[in-house]
Amino acid sequence: MKHPIVVGLQYGDEGKGKITDILAQKADWVIRFNGGNNAGHTIKIGNQKIVTHSVPSGVLYPQAKNFIGAGCVVDPVALMKECEEIRASGVSLGPDRLKVDYRAHLTLPLHRALDRAREQTRQGVGTTQRGIGPTYVTKVDRLGIRVGDLWQESLQERLKALMEIYAEKDVEESAFTFDENWAALKVAQEGLKDFVSWELTPFYEAFQKQRCLLEGAQGVLLDIDHGIYPYVTSSCTLASSAAAGTPFPLSGLGPVLGVAKAYLTRVGQGPLKTELFDEVGERIRKKGGEFGATTGRPRRIGWLDLDELKMAVRLTDCTAVVLSKADVLVGESRVGVLHRGSLEFLPGWQDMWRVPGEKLSQELETFLQKIEAVLGIPVVAVGTGMDRKDLFWRQAQPACW
Ligand code: IMP
């Protein structure tokens, strides 16, 4: 049995949560393999809106169990709060439905303070300031504290060593005290104890009989190795990381579904060749609700960059694209795409539909065919609105399992 991977093909916020949520209807497990609570997935069902950050997007289907893999980082205080908010919307989320790998590294107040301090210098890249980068730094430095370390006798000593080595003169002192960080570890000890997965290879057997869905966070262009460095996140966002970041048997992975937005958005610094600074950009930002789900920051807006998209498709080896938010561009007289370094304009669509629910408008079809011609793979589905039901499959929904 092969298990699908959903990844973002741009700078995050492509709408992966929605497609993961739809595929999760049939999943036994939904697995996150990278990143932490820098991610923000909004799932809208009728009038209800649920935002997840660290918890995988399978959370709304009672049969789907959710796994936070070894390649992720976990802010225990934020995770407890997120779980409480999800439970407050009537979703049951006990240890039977959520597991956190014992190898995932913990984000503590000191990591957040280091992130904030760095952002105030010229080396800042516009992070979400959730402490993600510093958590991966202490991991690679082999000084980090993992979920599974929470019950070790040496925990206090480990924390002291970490604080001593990472003490910086410009860091906020209040977030760098022993008490503040110890308090977070205590929250983690209590809150995570029933949720830890202690298995070395949790899916080695499960993947033969249970349906797993792997959910990437952020997007290919934010990958630490292959993204637009240094304006990247600190984890591996490519589909190939799903194996190492879970861990998941490599032979059980695929197909890769890439999610791209019909235009570009980006938060934080870094190049955005097609950026729109005019009223068109403003209109798209407002209509698309392009404000960060994690930080509330207004997202930068640009036309679709097909050159980058093609690179992303190749880097993550995806075989099909889901194009989200085509409805946001309804009413634009023309729609831009960057191709081979030049901005081209295609006629805009004034309506989503030629035949409601059955055929997309001719102009939108032309836009989709242009994307397919450049990428060489199909756009299998198109986002037609905010709601869970607003996804139009141009081709039969892939039989993933
Ligand atoms: P960090 O992941 O918080 O370190 O931020 C590094 C860069 O990745 C910044 O440009 C962030 O805005 C961006 N980023 C991180 N997570 C997301 C996300 O989920 N969506 C969009 N951008 C993100």
GROMACS .gro file of N, CA, C and O and ligand atoms in nm, residues 11-13 16 38-40 115 125-133 217-218 222 231-234 266-269 294 297 299, ligand 1:
model
  147
   11TYR      N    1   0.514   2.936  -0.085
   11TYR     CA    2   0.573   2.987   0.040
   11TYR      C    3   0.484   2.959   0.161
   11TYR      O    4   0.477   3.039   0.252
   12GLY      N    5   0.418   2.845   0.162
   12GLY     CA    6   0.325   2.816   0.271
   12GLY      C    7   0.191   2.884   0.245
   12GLY      O    8   0.177   2.961   0.148
   13ASP      N    9   0.092   2.850   0.326
   13ASP     CA   10  -0.042   2.909   0.316
   13ASP      C   11  -0.110   2.880   0.182
   13ASP      O   12  -0.192   2.958   0.135
   16LYS      N   13  -0.312   2.374   0.213
   16LYS     CA   14  -0.288   2.230   0.233
   16LYS      C   15  -0.386   2.170   0.332
   16LYS      O   16  -0.426   2.056   0.319
   38ASN      N   17   0.469   2.720   1.378
   38ASN     CA   18   0.477   2.829   1.279
   38ASN      C   19   0.370   2.809   1.171
   38ASN      O   20   0.331   2.903   1.103
   39ALA      N   21   0.324   2.686   1.154
   39ALA     CA   22   0.220   2.658   1.054
   39ALA      C   23   0.083   2.701   1.107
   39ALA      O   24   0.063   2.712   1.227
   40GLY      N   25  -0.007   2.726   1.016
   40GLY     CA   26  -0.144   2.759   1.057
   40GLY      C   27  -0.238   2.710   0.948
   40GLY      O   28  -0.232   2.757   0.836
  115ASP      N   29   1.463   3.374   1.904
  115ASP     CA   30   1.403   3.405   1.774
  115ASP      C   31   1.370   3.555   1.767
  115ASP      O   32   1.406   3.625   1.670
  125VAL      N   33   1.473   3.748   0.920
  125VAL     CA   34   1.414   3.713   0.790
  125VAL      C   35   1.262   3.724   0.794
  125VAL      O   36   1.194   3.684   0.702
  126GLY      N   37   1.209   3.780   0.902
  126GLY     CA   38   1.063   3.791   0.914
  126GLY      C   39   1.000   3.660   0.957
  126GLY      O   40   0.903   3.615   0.898
  127THR      N   41   1.058   3.597   1.060
  127THR     CA   42   1.003   3.468   1.105
  127THR      C   43   0.869   3.488   1.175
  127THR      O   44   0.827   3.600   1.202
  128THR      N   45   0.806   3.376   1.208
  128THR     CA   46   0.680   3.383   1.283
  128THR      C   47   0.708   3.408   1.432
  128THR      O   48   0.615   3.418   1.511
  129GLN      N   49   0.833   3.409   1.470
  129GLN     CA   50   0.877   3.433   1.608
  129GLN      C   51   0.820   3.330   1.705
  129GLN      O   52   0.791   3.360   1.820
  130ARG      N   53   0.805   3.210   1.656
  130ARG     CA   54   0.756   3.101   1.742
  130ARG      C   55   0.874   3.019   1.798
  130ARG      O   56   0.853   2.915   1.859
  131GLY      N   57   0.996   3.061   1.770
  131GLY     CA   58   1.113   2.990   1.825
  131GLY      C   59   1.154   2.869   1.744
  131GLY      O   60   1.232   2.785   1.790
  132ILE      N   61   1.104   2.860   1.621
  132ILE     CA   62   1.127   2.741   1.540
  132ILE      C   63   1.275   2.726   1.504
  132ILE      O   64   1.335   2.620   1.528
  133GLY      N   65   1.333   2.832   1.448
  133GLY     CA   66   1.474   2.825   1.406
  133GLY      C   67   1.564   2.786   1.522
  133GLY      O   68   1.640   2.688   1.514
  217ALA      N   69   0.428   2.080   0.622
  217ALA     CA   70   0.398   2.217   0.665
  217ALA      C   71   0.484   2.313   0.583
  217ALA      O   72   0.584   2.273   0.522
  218GLN      N   73   0.443   2.440   0.578
  218GLN     CA   74   0.509   2.543   0.495
  218GLN      C   75   0.510   2.499   0.348
  218GLN      O   76   0.420   2.426   0.308
  222LEU      N   77   1.026   2.732   0.093
  222LEU     CA   78   1.076   2.767   0.226
  222LEU      C   79   1.166   2.657   0.283
  222LEU      O   80   1.207   2.663   0.399
  231TYR      N   81   1.592   3.310   0.312
  231TYR     CA   82   1.454   3.347   0.347
  231TYR      C   83   1.367   3.222   0.353
  231TYR      O   84   1.272   3.206   0.275
  232VAL      N   85   1.402   3.134   0.441
  232VAL     CA   86   1.340   3.002   0.447
  232VAL      C   87   1.305   2.970   0.592
  232VAL      O   88   1.343   3.043   0.683
  233THR      N   89   1.234   2.861   0.611
  233THR     CA   90   1.212   2.814   0.747
  233THR      C   91   1.329   2.722   0.783
  233THR      O   92   1.423   2.707   0.704
  234SER      N   93   1.325   2.657   0.899
  234SER     CA   94   1.443   2.582   0.942
  234SER      C   95   1.427   2.432   0.927
  234SER      O   96   1.508   2.356   0.979
  266ARG      N   97   0.326   3.563   0.034
  266ARG     CA   98   0.447   3.538   0.112
  266ARG      C   99   0.443   3.627   0.235
  266ARG      O  100   0.405   3.743   0.226
  267VAL      N  101   0.479   3.570   0.350
  267VAL     CA  102   0.497   3.654   0.468
  267VAL      C  103   0.645   3.652   0.504
  267VAL      O  104   0.712   3.554   0.479
  268GLY      N  105   0.691   3.759   0.559
  268GLY     CA  106   0.833   3.766   0.588
  268GLY      C  107   0.908   3.820   0.467
  268GLY      O  108   0.849   3.849   0.363
  269GLN      N  109   1.041   3.827   0.485
  269GLN     CA  110   1.122   3.888   0.380
  269GLN      C  111   1.161   3.788   0.273
  269GLN      O  112   1.131   3.670   0.284
  294THR      N  113  -0.123   3.236   1.175
  294THR     CA  114  -0.046   3.225   1.299
  294THR      C  115  -0.017   3.361   1.359
  294THR      O  116  -0.031   3.382   1.479
  297ARG      N  117  -0.016   3.868   1.036
  297ARG     CA  118   0.053   3.965   0.949
  297ARG      C  119  -0.010   3.967   0.811
  297ARG      O  120  -0.045   3.861   0.758
  299ARG      N  121  -0.021   3.933   0.432
  299ARG     CA  122   0.070   3.861   0.342
  299ARG      C  123   0.100   3.947   0.219
  299ARG      O  124   0.012   4.020   0.172
  402IMP     P1  125   0.996   3.054   1.086
  402IMP     O1  126   0.950   2.924   1.028
  402IMP     O2  127   0.904   3.106   1.190
  402IMP     O3  128   1.138   3.049   1.130
  402IMP     O4  129   0.992   3.164   0.967
  402IMP     C1  130   1.080   3.158   0.855
  402IMP     C2  131   1.007   3.203   0.729
  402IMP     O5  132   0.907   3.107   0.695
  402IMP     C3  133   0.934   3.337   0.743
  402IMP     O6  134   0.938   3.402   0.618
  402IMP     C4  135   0.793   3.295   0.777
  402IMP     O7  136   0.699   3.393   0.743
  402IMP     C5  137   0.779   3.171   0.691
  402IMP     N1  138   0.680   3.075   0.741
  402IMP     C6  139   0.695   2.985   0.839
  402IMP     N2  140   0.585   2.912   0.855
  402IMP     C7  141   0.498   2.954   0.762
  402IMP     C8  142   0.366   2.913   0.725
  402IMP     O8  143   0.307   2.819   0.779
  402IMP     N3  144   0.310   2.984   0.624
  402IMP     C9  145   0.374   3.084   0.558
  402IMP     N4  146   0.496   3.123   0.588
  402IMP    C10  147   0.559   3.058   0.689
   0.00000   0.00000   0.00000
